[in-house]
Amino acid sequence: MKPVVQNLSSQFIPESDLKAMKHFQTLKVENQKQIEAKNNSLKEVEETEAKCDRIFKQLLTEIQTIDTKRLKMLQKGFQHTQAAMKGFIQVLQVEENKQFLNSKFEAEALLYQIAKSNPRLVDSYQTTTDENIIEKDRADDQE
């Protein structure tokens, strides 16, 4: 039947127009295929974007977790460092006190030796020291 229809249609429609219609139909089909391919490509791009978004969110969460862990580790390290510094300062203070006491004892021993050898010098020193203390007390009272 097709040949008859074609023959009938060819009687009413010029052959060049039939070729153009077939070519147009072919172009239309090809265009539809291209549109479908672009739609499929667009869907693939959207799926890829969604995957990238999920991966980015996961990475962001992991980075935040790592940063939180690092911050906690840094805080612990800082606390340990602070404790170590406090301990070190206490040791230094103890050593300084020991040195002060040693020098004080050495000074007292030296004064004791001087006092044994020259009691008058110690008496005059003691009198001068007592006068200085009295003057300081008066100055403090006046303030």
mmCIF file of C-alpha atoms in Angstrom:
data_model
loop_
_atom_site.group_PDB
_atom_site.id
_atom_site.type_symbol
_atom_site.label_atom_id
_atom_site.label_comp_id
_atom_site.label_asym_id
_atom_site.label_seq_id
_atom_site.Cartn_x
_atom_site.Cartn_y
_atom_site.Cartn_z
ATOM 1 C CA MET A 1 0.000 0.000 0.000
ATOM 2 C CA LYS A 2 2.799 2.366 0.690
ATOM 3 C CA PRO A 3 3.866 2.485 -2.881
ATOM 4 C CA VAL A 4 0.313 3.423 -3.803
ATOM 5 C CA VAL A 5 0.201 6.114 -1.160
ATOM 6 C CA GLN A 6 3.536 7.381 -2.271
ATOM 7 C CA ASN A 7 2.357 7.333 -5.797
ATOM 8 C CA LEU A 8 -0.795 9.139 -4.805
ATOM 9 C CA SER A 9 1.064 11.608 -2.657
ATOM 10 C CA SER A 10 3.652 12.107 -5.323
ATOM 11 C CA GLN A 11 0.867 13.040 -7.707
ATOM 12 C CA PHE A 12 -0.233 15.830 -5.352
ATOM 13 C CA ILE A 13 3.119 16.781 -3.770
ATOM 14 C CA PRO A 14 6.180 17.448 -5.862
ATOM 15 C CA GLU A 15 9.037 14.980 -5.395
ATOM 16 C CA SER A 16 11.445 17.685 -4.228
ATOM 17 C CA ASP A 17 9.016 18.552 -1.434
ATOM 18 C CA LEU A 18 8.770 14.865 -0.483
ATOM 19 C CA LYS A 19 12.562 14.683 -0.262
ATOM 20 C CA ALA A 20 12.597 17.844 1.817
ATOM 21 C CA MET A 21 9.911 16.393 4.120
ATOM 22 C CA LYS A 22 11.899 13.168 4.533
ATOM 23 C CA HIS A 23 15.041 15.166 5.180
ATOM 24 C CA PHE A 24 13.127 17.328 7.681
ATOM 25 C CA GLN A 25 11.793 14.152 9.370
ATOM 26 C CA THR A 26 15.345 12.765 9.539
ATOM 27 C CA LEU A 27 16.617 16.041 10.986
ATOM 28 C CA LYS A 28 13.753 16.048 13.474
ATOM 29 C CA VAL A 29 14.646 12.521 14.630
ATOM 30 C CA GLU A 30 18.338 13.419 14.835
ATOM 31 C CA ASN A 31 17.488 16.600 16.734
ATOM 32 C CA GLN A 32 15.316 14.582 19.142
ATOM 33 C CA LYS A 33 18.212 12.156 19.683
ATOM 34 C CA GLN A 34 20.558 15.082 20.361
ATOM 35 C CA ILE A 35 18.065 16.583 22.813
ATOM 36 C CA GLU A 36 17.772 13.236 24.592
ATOM 37 C CA ALA A 37 21.581 12.927 24.676
ATOM 38 C CA LYS A 38 21.873 16.454 26.086
ATOM 39 C CA ASN A 39 19.174 15.691 28.657
ATOM 40 C CA ASN A 40 21.007 12.507 29.617
ATOM 41 C CA SER A 41 24.255 14.474 29.772
ATOM 42 C CA LEU A 42 22.546 17.135 31.887
ATOM 43 C CA LYS A 43 21.235 14.418 34.216
ATOM 44 C CA GLU A 44 24.753 13.009 34.463
ATOM 45 C CA VAL A 45 26.104 16.468 35.267
ATOM 46 C CA GLU A 46 23.424 16.986 37.924
ATOM 47 C CA GLU A 47 24.168 13.552 39.413
ATOM 48 C CA THR A 48 27.880 14.341 39.383
ATOM 49 C CA GLU A 49 27.203 17.691 41.060
ATOM 50 C CA ALA A 50 25.103 15.952 43.718
ATOM 51 C CA LYS A 51 27.891 13.425 44.300
ATOM 52 C CA CYS A 52 30.429 16.245 44.540
ATOM 53 C CA ASP A 53 28.201 18.090 47.018
ATOM 54 C CA ARG A 54 27.903 14.969 49.181
ATOM 55 C CA ILE A 55 31.657 14.374 49.034
ATOM 56 C CA PHE A 56 32.335 18.042 49.839
ATOM 57 C CA LYS A 57 29.999 17.906 52.841
ATOM 58 C CA GLN A 58 31.666 14.687 54.049
ATOM 59 C CA LEU A 59 35.111 16.240 53.659
ATOM 60 C CA LEU A 60 33.999 19.378 55.448
ATOM 61 C CA THR A 61 32.653 17.285 58.320
ATOM 62 C CA GLU A 62 35.888 15.286 58.465
ATOM 63 C CA ILE A 63 37.989 18.459 58.408
ATOM 64 C CA GLN A 64 35.917 19.939 61.209
ATOM 65 C CA THR A 65 36.324 16.716 63.183
ATOM 66 C CA ILE A 66 40.068 16.725 62.560
ATOM 67 C CA ASP A 67 40.281 20.415 63.486
ATOM 68 C CA THR A 68 38.355 19.723 66.694
ATOM 69 C CA LYS A 69 40.680 16.836 67.524
ATOM 70 C CA ARG A 70 43.733 18.980 66.743
ATOM 71 C CA LEU A 71 42.377 21.795 68.873
ATOM 72 C CA LYS A 72 41.811 19.399 71.773
ATOM 73 C CA MET A 73 45.308 17.990 71.322
ATOM 74 C CA LEU A 74 46.770 21.492 71.227
ATOM 75 C CA GLN A 75 44.826 22.435 74.361
ATOM 76 C CA LYS A 76 46.094 19.334 76.146
ATOM 77 C CA GLY A 77 49.618 20.062 74.966
ATOM 78 C CA PHE A 78 49.302 23.635 76.157
ATOM 79 C CA GLN A 79 48.010 22.473 79.542
ATOM 80 C CA HIS A 80 50.903 20.021 79.869
ATOM 81 C CA THR A 81 53.339 22.761 78.878
ATOM 82 C CA GLN A 82 51.780 25.108 81.423
ATOM 83 C CA ALA A 83 52.033 22.476 84.144
ATOM 84 C CA ALA A 84 55.653 21.765 83.217
ATOM 85 C CA MET A 85 56.457 25.483 83.278
ATOM 86 C CA LYS A 86 54.823 25.872 86.692
ATOM 87 C CA GLY A 87 56.856 22.941 87.975
ATOM 88 C CA PHE A 88 60.008 24.401 86.491
ATOM 89 C CA ILE A 89 59.274 27.790 88.063
ATOM 90 C CA GLN A 90 58.702 26.136 91.427
ATOM 91 C CA VAL A 91 62.015 24.315 91.113
ATOM 92 C CA LEU A 92 63.712 27.606 90.224
ATOM 93 C CA GLN A 93 62.075 29.305 93.202
ATOM 94 C CA VAL A 94 63.203 26.525 95.518
ATOM 95 C CA GLU A 95 66.737 26.779 94.141
ATOM 96 C CA GLU A 96 66.650 30.564 94.510
ATOM 97 C CA ASN A 97 65.422 30.234 98.098
ATOM 98 C CA LYS A 98 68.179 27.733 98.805
ATOM 99 C CA GLN A 99 70.764 30.090 97.364
ATOM 100 C CA PHE A 100 69.314 32.984 99.341
ATOM 101 C CA LEU A 101 69.352 30.935 102.526
ATOM 102 C CA ASN A 102 72.888 29.775 101.813
ATOM 103 C CA SER A 103 74.057 33.334 101.222
ATOM 104 C CA LYS A 104 72.175 34.472 104.326
ATOM 105 C CA PHE A 105 73.798 31.734 106.382
ATOM 106 C CA GLU A 106 77.179 32.620 104.904
ATOM 107 C CA ALA A 107 76.602 36.293 105.759
ATOM 108 C CA GLU A 108 75.530 35.398 109.293
ATOM 109 C CA ALA A 109 78.558 33.137 109.679
ATOM 110 C CA LEU A 110 80.768 35.942 108.427
ATOM 111 C CA LEU A 111 79.137 38.390 110.846
ATOM 112 C CA TYR A 112 79.568 35.872 113.653
ATOM 113 C CA GLN A 113 83.265 35.600 112.857
ATOM 114 C CA ILE A 114 83.562 39.390 112.755
ATOM 115 C CA ALA A 115 81.658 39.685 116.024
ATOM 116 C CA LYS A 116 84.033 37.227 117.662
ATOM 117 C CA SER A 117 87.061 39.088 116.473
ATOM 118 C CA ASN A 118 85.771 42.664 117.013
ATOM 119 C CA PRO A 119 82.726 43.058 119.333
ATOM 120 C CA ARG A 120 82.782 46.900 119.201
ATOM 121 C CA LEU A 121 82.229 46.907 115.419
ATOM 122 C CA VAL A 122 79.169 44.682 115.823
ATOM 123 C CA ASP A 123 77.763 46.952 118.547
ATOM 124 C CA SER A 124 78.105 50.049 116.352
ATOM 125 C CA TYR A 125 76.571 48.152 113.389
ATOM 126 C CA GLN A 126 73.660 47.006 115.541
ATOM 127 C CA THR A 127 73.082 50.556 116.810
ATOM 128 C CA THR A 128 73.120 51.929 113.248
ATOM 129 C CA THR A 129 70.731 49.196 112.066
ATOM 130 C CA ASP A 130 68.351 49.875 114.980
ATOM 131 C CA GLU A 131 68.379 53.615 114.167
ATOM 132 C CA ASN A 132 67.619 52.863 110.477
ATOM 133 C CA ILE A 133 64.669 50.669 111.479
ATOM 134 C CA ILE A 134 63.289 53.393 113.774
ATOM 135 C CA GLU A 135 63.606 55.997 110.976
ATOM 136 C CA LYS A 136 61.801 53.709 108.517
ATOM 137 C CA ASP A 137 58.977 53.139 111.004
ATOM 138 C CA ARG A 138 58.596 56.913 111.472
ATOM 139 C CA ALA A 139 58.528 57.471 107.709
ATOM 140 C CA ASP A 140 55.877 54.749 107.314
ATOM 141 C CA ASP A 141 53.799 56.298 110.088
ATOM 142 C CA GLN A 142 53.972 59.729 108.436
ATOM 143 C CA GLU A 143 52.700 58.348 105.123
#
